[in-house]
Coordinates of C-alpha atoms in Angstrom, one line a residue:
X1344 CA 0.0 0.0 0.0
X1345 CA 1.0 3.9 -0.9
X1346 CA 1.0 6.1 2.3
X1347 CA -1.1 8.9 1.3
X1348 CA 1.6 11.7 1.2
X1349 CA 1.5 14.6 3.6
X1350 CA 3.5 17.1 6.2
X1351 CA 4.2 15.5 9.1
X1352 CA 4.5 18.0 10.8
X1353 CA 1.2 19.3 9.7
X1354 CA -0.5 16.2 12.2
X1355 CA -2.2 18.7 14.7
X1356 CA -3.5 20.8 12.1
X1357 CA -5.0 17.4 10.2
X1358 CA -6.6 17.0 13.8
X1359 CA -8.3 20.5 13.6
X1360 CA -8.9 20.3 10.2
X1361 CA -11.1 16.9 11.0
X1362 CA -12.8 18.4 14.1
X1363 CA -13.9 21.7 11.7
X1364 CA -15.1 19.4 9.0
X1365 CA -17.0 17.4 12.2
X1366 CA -18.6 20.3 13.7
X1367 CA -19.6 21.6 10.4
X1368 CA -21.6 18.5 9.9
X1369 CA -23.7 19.2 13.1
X1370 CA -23.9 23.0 12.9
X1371 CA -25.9 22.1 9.6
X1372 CA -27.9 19.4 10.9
X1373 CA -28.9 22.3 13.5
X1374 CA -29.6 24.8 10.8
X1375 CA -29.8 23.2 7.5
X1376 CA -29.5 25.3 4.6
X1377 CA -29.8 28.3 6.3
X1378 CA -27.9 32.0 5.6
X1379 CA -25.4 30.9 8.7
X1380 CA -24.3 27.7 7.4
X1381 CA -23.9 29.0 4.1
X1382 CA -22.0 31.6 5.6
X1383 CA -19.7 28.7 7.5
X1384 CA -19.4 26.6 4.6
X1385 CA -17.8 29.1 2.6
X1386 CA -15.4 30.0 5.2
X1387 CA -14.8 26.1 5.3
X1388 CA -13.9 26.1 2.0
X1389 CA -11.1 28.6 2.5
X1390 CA -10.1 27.0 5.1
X1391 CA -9.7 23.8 3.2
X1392 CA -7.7 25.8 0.4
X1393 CA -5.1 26.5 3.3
X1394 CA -4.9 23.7 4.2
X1395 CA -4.4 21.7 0.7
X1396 CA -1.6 24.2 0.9
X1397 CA 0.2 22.8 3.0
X1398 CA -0.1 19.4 1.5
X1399 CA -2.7 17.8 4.3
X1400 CA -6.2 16.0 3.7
X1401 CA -8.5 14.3 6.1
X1402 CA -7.5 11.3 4.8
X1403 CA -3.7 12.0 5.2
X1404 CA -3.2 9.6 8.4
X1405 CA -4.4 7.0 6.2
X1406 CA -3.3 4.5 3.8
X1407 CA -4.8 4.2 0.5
X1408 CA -4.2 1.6 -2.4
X1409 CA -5.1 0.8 -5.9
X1410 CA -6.3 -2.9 -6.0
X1411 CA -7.0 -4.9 -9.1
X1412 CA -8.3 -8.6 -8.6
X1413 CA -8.5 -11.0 -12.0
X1414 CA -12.3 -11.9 -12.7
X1415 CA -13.8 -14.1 -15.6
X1416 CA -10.9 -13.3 -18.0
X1417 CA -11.3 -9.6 -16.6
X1418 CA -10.2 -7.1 -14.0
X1419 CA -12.2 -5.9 -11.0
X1420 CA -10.6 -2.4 -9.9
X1421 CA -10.8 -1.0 -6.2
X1422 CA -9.7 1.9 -3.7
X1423 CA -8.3 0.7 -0.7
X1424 CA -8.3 3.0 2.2
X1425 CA -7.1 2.3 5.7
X1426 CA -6.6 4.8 8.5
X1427 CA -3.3 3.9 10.4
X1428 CA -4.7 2.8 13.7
X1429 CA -6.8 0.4 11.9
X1430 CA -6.1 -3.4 11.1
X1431 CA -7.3 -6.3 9.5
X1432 CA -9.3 -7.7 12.8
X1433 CA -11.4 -4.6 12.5
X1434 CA -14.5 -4.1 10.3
X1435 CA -13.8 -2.9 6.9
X1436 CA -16.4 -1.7 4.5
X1437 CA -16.9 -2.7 1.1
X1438 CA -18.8 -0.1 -0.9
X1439 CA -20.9 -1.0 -4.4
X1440 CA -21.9 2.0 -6.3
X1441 CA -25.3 2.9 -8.2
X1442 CA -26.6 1.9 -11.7
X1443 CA -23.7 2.0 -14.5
X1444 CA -21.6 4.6 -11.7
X1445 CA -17.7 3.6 -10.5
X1446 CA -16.1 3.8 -7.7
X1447 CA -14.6 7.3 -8.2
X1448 CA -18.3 8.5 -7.9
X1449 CA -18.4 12.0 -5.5
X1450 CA -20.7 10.2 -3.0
X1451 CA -18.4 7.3 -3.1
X1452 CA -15.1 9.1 -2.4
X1453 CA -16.4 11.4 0.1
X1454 CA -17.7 8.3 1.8
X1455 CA -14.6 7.0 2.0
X1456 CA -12.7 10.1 3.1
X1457 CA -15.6 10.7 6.0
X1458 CA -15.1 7.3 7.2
X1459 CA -11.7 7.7 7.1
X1460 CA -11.5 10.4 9.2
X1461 CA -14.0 8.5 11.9
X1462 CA -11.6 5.4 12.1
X1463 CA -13.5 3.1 9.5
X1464 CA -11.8 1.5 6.7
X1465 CA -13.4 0.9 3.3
X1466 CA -12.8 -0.7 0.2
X1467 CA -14.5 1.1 -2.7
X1468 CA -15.0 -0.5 -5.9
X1469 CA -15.9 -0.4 -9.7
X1470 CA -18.6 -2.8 -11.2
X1471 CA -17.0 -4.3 -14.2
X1472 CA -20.1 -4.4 -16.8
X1473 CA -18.2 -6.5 -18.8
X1474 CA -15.4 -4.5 -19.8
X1475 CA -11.4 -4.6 -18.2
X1476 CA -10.3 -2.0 -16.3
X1477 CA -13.7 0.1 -16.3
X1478 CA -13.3 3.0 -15.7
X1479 CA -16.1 6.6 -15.4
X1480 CA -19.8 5.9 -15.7
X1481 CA -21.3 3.3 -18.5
X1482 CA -21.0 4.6 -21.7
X1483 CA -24.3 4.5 -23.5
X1484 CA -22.9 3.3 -27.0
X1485 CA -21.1 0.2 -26.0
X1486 CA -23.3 -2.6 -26.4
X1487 CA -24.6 -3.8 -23.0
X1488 CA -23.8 -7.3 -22.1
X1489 CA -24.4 -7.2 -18.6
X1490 CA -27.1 -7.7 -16.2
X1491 CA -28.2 -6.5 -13.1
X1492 CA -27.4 -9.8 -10.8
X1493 CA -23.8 -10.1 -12.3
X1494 CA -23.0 -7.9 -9.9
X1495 CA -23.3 -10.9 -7.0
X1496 CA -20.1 -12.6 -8.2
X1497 CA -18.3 -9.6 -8.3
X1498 CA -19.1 -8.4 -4.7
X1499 CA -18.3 -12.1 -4.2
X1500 CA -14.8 -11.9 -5.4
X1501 CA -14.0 -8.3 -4.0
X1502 CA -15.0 -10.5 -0.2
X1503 CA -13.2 -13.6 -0.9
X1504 CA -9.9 -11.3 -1.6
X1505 CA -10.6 -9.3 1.5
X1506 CA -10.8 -12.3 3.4
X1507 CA -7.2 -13.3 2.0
X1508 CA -5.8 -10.2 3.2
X1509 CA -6.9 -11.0 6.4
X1510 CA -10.0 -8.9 7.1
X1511 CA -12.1 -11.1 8.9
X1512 CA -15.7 -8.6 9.6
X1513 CA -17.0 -7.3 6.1
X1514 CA -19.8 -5.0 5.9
X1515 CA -20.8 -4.7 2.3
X1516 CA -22.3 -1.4 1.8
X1517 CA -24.6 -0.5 -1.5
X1518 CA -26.0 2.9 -3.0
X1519 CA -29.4 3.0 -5.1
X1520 CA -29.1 0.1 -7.6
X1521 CA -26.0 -1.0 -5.9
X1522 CA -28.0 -1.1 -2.5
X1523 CA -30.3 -3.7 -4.0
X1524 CA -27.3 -5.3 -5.5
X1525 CA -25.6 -5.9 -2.2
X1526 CA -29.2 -7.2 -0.3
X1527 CA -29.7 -9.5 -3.6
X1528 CA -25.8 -10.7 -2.8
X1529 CA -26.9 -10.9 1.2
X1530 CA -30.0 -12.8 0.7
X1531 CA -28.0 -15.7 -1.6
X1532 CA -25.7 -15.8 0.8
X1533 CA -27.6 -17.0 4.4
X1534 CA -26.0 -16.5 7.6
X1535 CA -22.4 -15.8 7.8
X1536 CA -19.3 -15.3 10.0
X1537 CA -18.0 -12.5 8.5
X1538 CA -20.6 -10.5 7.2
X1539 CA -22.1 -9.2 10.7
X1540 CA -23.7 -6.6 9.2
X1541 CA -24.5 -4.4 6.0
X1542 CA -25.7 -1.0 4.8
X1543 CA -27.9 -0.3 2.5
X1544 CA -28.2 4.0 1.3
X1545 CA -31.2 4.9 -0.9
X1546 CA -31.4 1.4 -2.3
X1547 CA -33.4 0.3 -5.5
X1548 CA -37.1 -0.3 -5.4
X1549 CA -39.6 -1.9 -7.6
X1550 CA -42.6 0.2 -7.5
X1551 CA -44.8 -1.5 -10.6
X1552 CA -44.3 1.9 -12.8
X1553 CA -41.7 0.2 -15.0
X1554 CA -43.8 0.3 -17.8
X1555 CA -45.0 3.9 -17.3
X1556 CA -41.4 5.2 -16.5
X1557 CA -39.8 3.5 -19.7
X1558 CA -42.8 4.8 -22.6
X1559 CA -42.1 8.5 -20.6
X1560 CA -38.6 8.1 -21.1
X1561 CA -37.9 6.3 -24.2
X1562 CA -41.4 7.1 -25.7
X1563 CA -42.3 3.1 -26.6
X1564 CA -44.0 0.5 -25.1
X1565 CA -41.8 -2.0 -22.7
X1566 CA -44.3 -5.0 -23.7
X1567 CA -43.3 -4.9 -27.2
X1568 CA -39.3 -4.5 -26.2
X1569 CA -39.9 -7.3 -23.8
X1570 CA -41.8 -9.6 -26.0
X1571 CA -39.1 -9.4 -28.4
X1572 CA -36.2 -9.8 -25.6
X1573 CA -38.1 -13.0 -24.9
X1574 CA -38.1 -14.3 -28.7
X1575 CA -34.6 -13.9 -28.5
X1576 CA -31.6 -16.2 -27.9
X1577 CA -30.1 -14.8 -24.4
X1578 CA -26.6 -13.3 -26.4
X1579 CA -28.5 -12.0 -29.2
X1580 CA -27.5 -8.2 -29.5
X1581 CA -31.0 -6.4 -30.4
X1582 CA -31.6 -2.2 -30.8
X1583 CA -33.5 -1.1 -28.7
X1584 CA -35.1 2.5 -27.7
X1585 CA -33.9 1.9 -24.1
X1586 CA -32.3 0.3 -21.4
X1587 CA -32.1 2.0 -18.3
X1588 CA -31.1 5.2 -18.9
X1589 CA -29.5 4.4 -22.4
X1590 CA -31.6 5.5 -25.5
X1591 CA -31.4 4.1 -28.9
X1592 CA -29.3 1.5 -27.6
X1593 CA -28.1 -1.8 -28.7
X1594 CA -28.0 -4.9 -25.8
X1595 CA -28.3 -8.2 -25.6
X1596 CA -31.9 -10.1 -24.9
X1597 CA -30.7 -11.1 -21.5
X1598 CA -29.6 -7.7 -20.5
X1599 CA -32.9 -6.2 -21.6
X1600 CA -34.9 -9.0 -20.0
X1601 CA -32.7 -8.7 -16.6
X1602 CA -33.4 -4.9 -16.2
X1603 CA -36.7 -4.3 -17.3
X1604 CA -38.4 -7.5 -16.9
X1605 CA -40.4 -7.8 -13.7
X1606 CA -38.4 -9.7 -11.1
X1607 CA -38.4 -9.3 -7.6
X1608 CA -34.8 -9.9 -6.8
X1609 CA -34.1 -6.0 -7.9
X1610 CA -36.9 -5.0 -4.8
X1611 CA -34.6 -4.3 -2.0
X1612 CA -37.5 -4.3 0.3
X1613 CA -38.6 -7.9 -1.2
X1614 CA -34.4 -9.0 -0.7
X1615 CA -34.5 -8.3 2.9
X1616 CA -36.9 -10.9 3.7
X1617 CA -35.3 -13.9 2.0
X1618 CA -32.9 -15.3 4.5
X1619 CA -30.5 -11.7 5.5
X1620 CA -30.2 -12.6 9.1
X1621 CA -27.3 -9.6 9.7
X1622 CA -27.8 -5.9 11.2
X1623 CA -29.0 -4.1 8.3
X1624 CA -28.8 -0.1 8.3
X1625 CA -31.0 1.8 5.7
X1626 CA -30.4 5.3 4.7
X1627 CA -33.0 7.1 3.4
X1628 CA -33.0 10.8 1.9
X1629 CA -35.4 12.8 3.0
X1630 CA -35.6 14.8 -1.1
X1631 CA -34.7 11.6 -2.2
X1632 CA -36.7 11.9 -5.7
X1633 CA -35.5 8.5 -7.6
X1634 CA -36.2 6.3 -5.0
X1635 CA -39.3 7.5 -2.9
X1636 CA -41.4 4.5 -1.5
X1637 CA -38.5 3.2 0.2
X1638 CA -39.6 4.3 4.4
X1639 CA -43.2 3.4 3.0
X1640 CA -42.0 -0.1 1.6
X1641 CA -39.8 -1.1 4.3
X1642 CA -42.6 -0.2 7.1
X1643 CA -43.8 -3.5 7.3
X1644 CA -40.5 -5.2 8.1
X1645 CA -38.5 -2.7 10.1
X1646 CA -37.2 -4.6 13.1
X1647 CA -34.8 -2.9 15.5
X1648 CA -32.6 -5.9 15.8
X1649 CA -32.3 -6.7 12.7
X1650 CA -33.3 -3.6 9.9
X1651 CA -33.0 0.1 10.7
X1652 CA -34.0 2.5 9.0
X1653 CA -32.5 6.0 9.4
X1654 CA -33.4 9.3 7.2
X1655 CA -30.9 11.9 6.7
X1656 CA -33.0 14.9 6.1
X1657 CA -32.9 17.4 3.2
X1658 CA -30.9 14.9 1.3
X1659 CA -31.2 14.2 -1.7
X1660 CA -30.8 10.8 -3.6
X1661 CA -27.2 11.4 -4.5
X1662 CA -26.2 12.7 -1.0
X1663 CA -24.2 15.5 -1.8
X1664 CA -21.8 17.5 0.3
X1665 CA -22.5 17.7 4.1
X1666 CA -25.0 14.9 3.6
X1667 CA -22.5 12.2 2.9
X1668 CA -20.9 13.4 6.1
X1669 CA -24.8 12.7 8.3
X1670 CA -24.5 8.9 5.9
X1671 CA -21.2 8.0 7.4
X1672 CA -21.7 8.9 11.1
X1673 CA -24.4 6.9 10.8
X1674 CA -22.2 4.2 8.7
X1675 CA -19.5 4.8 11.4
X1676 CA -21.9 4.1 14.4
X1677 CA -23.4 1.0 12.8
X1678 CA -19.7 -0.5 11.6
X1679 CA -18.8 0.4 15.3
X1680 CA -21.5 -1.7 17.2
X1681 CA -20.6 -4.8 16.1
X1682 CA -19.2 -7.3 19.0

């Protein structure tokens, strides 16, 4: 691993640096969006330029490294990042982005930096979609291949290899499709040793609007699109006006059928009652506009020893800024209960 470089003698003004960011946090869950916080939050900001100055980060007392795993004839990319008074019989947590997203995503990294800075280390990663090396979010005229639950193997071989390295409490952590990613990965897996918990922020839903949402925003029917996925050989490669949020694209019949047919193992609220025995934390946003049946949905199966279900108000689905900061002490506290 690469120490993350910075002045050493710059420690106690890292320290200060963590606590400003810290109390920032809470002044705006006091005043949120206020004329004050806006007010603090710029002065923040300088504050921050002064101190990239002098060459220091909130992640500087931690170690971060650029992993790459072989997979199926590909490779799986990662960001490792380990404060340096953590080790490997602490809980690390493993972090899936959202639909066709990577693991440089904004809400991703400045997950990983917040956690950082409250003792928590994670291991961010990137979703192949069938391609080496992918890197930056899905690019609409490639031909999709992929499907939705291919992403089980993957989180499968990001835990094996953190198992090898010696990490022995894994807490696999999703965002919007990558939330009902991880439960659909959790619910094949049954009980075990060294997943003693997960997190699950703004997951995926399946609301029965499919059909609605694709003729709004492709402007043709999902029957006929599936009707012909179905007709189709699995690998056949068929134009279609949509998939996902791809128009006037060309995939394959499975990839069609896997993300627009109806199937309840994309429903994270559906997921969470087939067999996930772990501590489950969900994160809802209170603006959250893509995903918002979720605290409705889950109602019925909220159980305080096994799901949670937290709202970070005024967030939105994406969690920007001070929000990812509320996520991860709420992350942080979760990771940090387990025996």
């Amino acid at each position: 691993m690469k120490q993350v470089e910075g002045a050493a003698t710059a420690m106690d003004l890292l320290s200060r640096a963590a606590g400003i960011w810290r109390q920032a946090a809470a002044f705006k869950r006091g005043l949120a969006g206020g004329t004050l916080v806006r007010l603090f939050v710029s002065c923040l900001a300088a504050a921050g330029f002064a101190i990239a100055a002098f060459g220091v980060s909130p992640t500087s007392a931690a170690e971060t490294a650029a992993v790459e795993i072989p997979f199926d004839g590909l490779t799986l990319t990662g960001d490792l990042v380990r404060p340096d008074d953590v080790d490997t019989s602490q809980p690390i947590v493993l972090l899936v982005h959202g639909t066709f997203a990577h693991k440089d995503l904004e809400l991703i990294e400045a997950l990983q930096a917040a956690l950082a800075e409250r003792e928590v280390a994670s291991l961010a990663v990137t979703l192949s979609l069938g391609q080496d090396r992918r890197v930056g979010m899905w690019d609409c005229n490639q031909p999709s291949t992929h499907r939705h639950e291919d992403a089980v193997a993957e989180i499968s071989a990001w835990v094996d290899w953190l198992g090898d390295e010696g990490f022995g409490q894994i807490v696999p952590l999703g965002h919007s499709r990558g939330g009902a990613q991880v439960a659909l990965w959790l619910s094949r897996q049954g009980e075990r040793a060294d997943i003693p918990a997960a997190v699950l922020i703004a997951p995926a839903t399946e609301d029965g609007s499919a059909a609605e949402s694709y003729e709004q925003r492709f402007g043709a029917n999902l029957s006929n699109v599936l009707a012909e996925a179905k007709a189709a050989e699995p690998g056949q490669m068929l134009d279609v006006p949509g998939l996902v949020y791809c128009s006037n694209t060309t995939a394959t019949a499975q990839s069609v059928l896997s993300y627009h047919a109806e199937n309840p193992e994309r429903d994270t609220p559906t997921l969470l009652t087939r067999g996930v025995s772990m501590p489950v934390l969900v994160i809802a946003a209170s603006e959250d506009e893509v995903v918002t049946d979720l605290p409705e949905r889950l109602a019925p199966i909220i159980d305080s020893a096994k799901i949670r279900l937290e709202t970070v108000e005024g967030a939105d689905h994406m969690f920007l800024d001070f929000f990812a900061e509320d996520a991860a002490d709420l992350v942080a506290e979760h990771v940090t209960a387990i025996p």
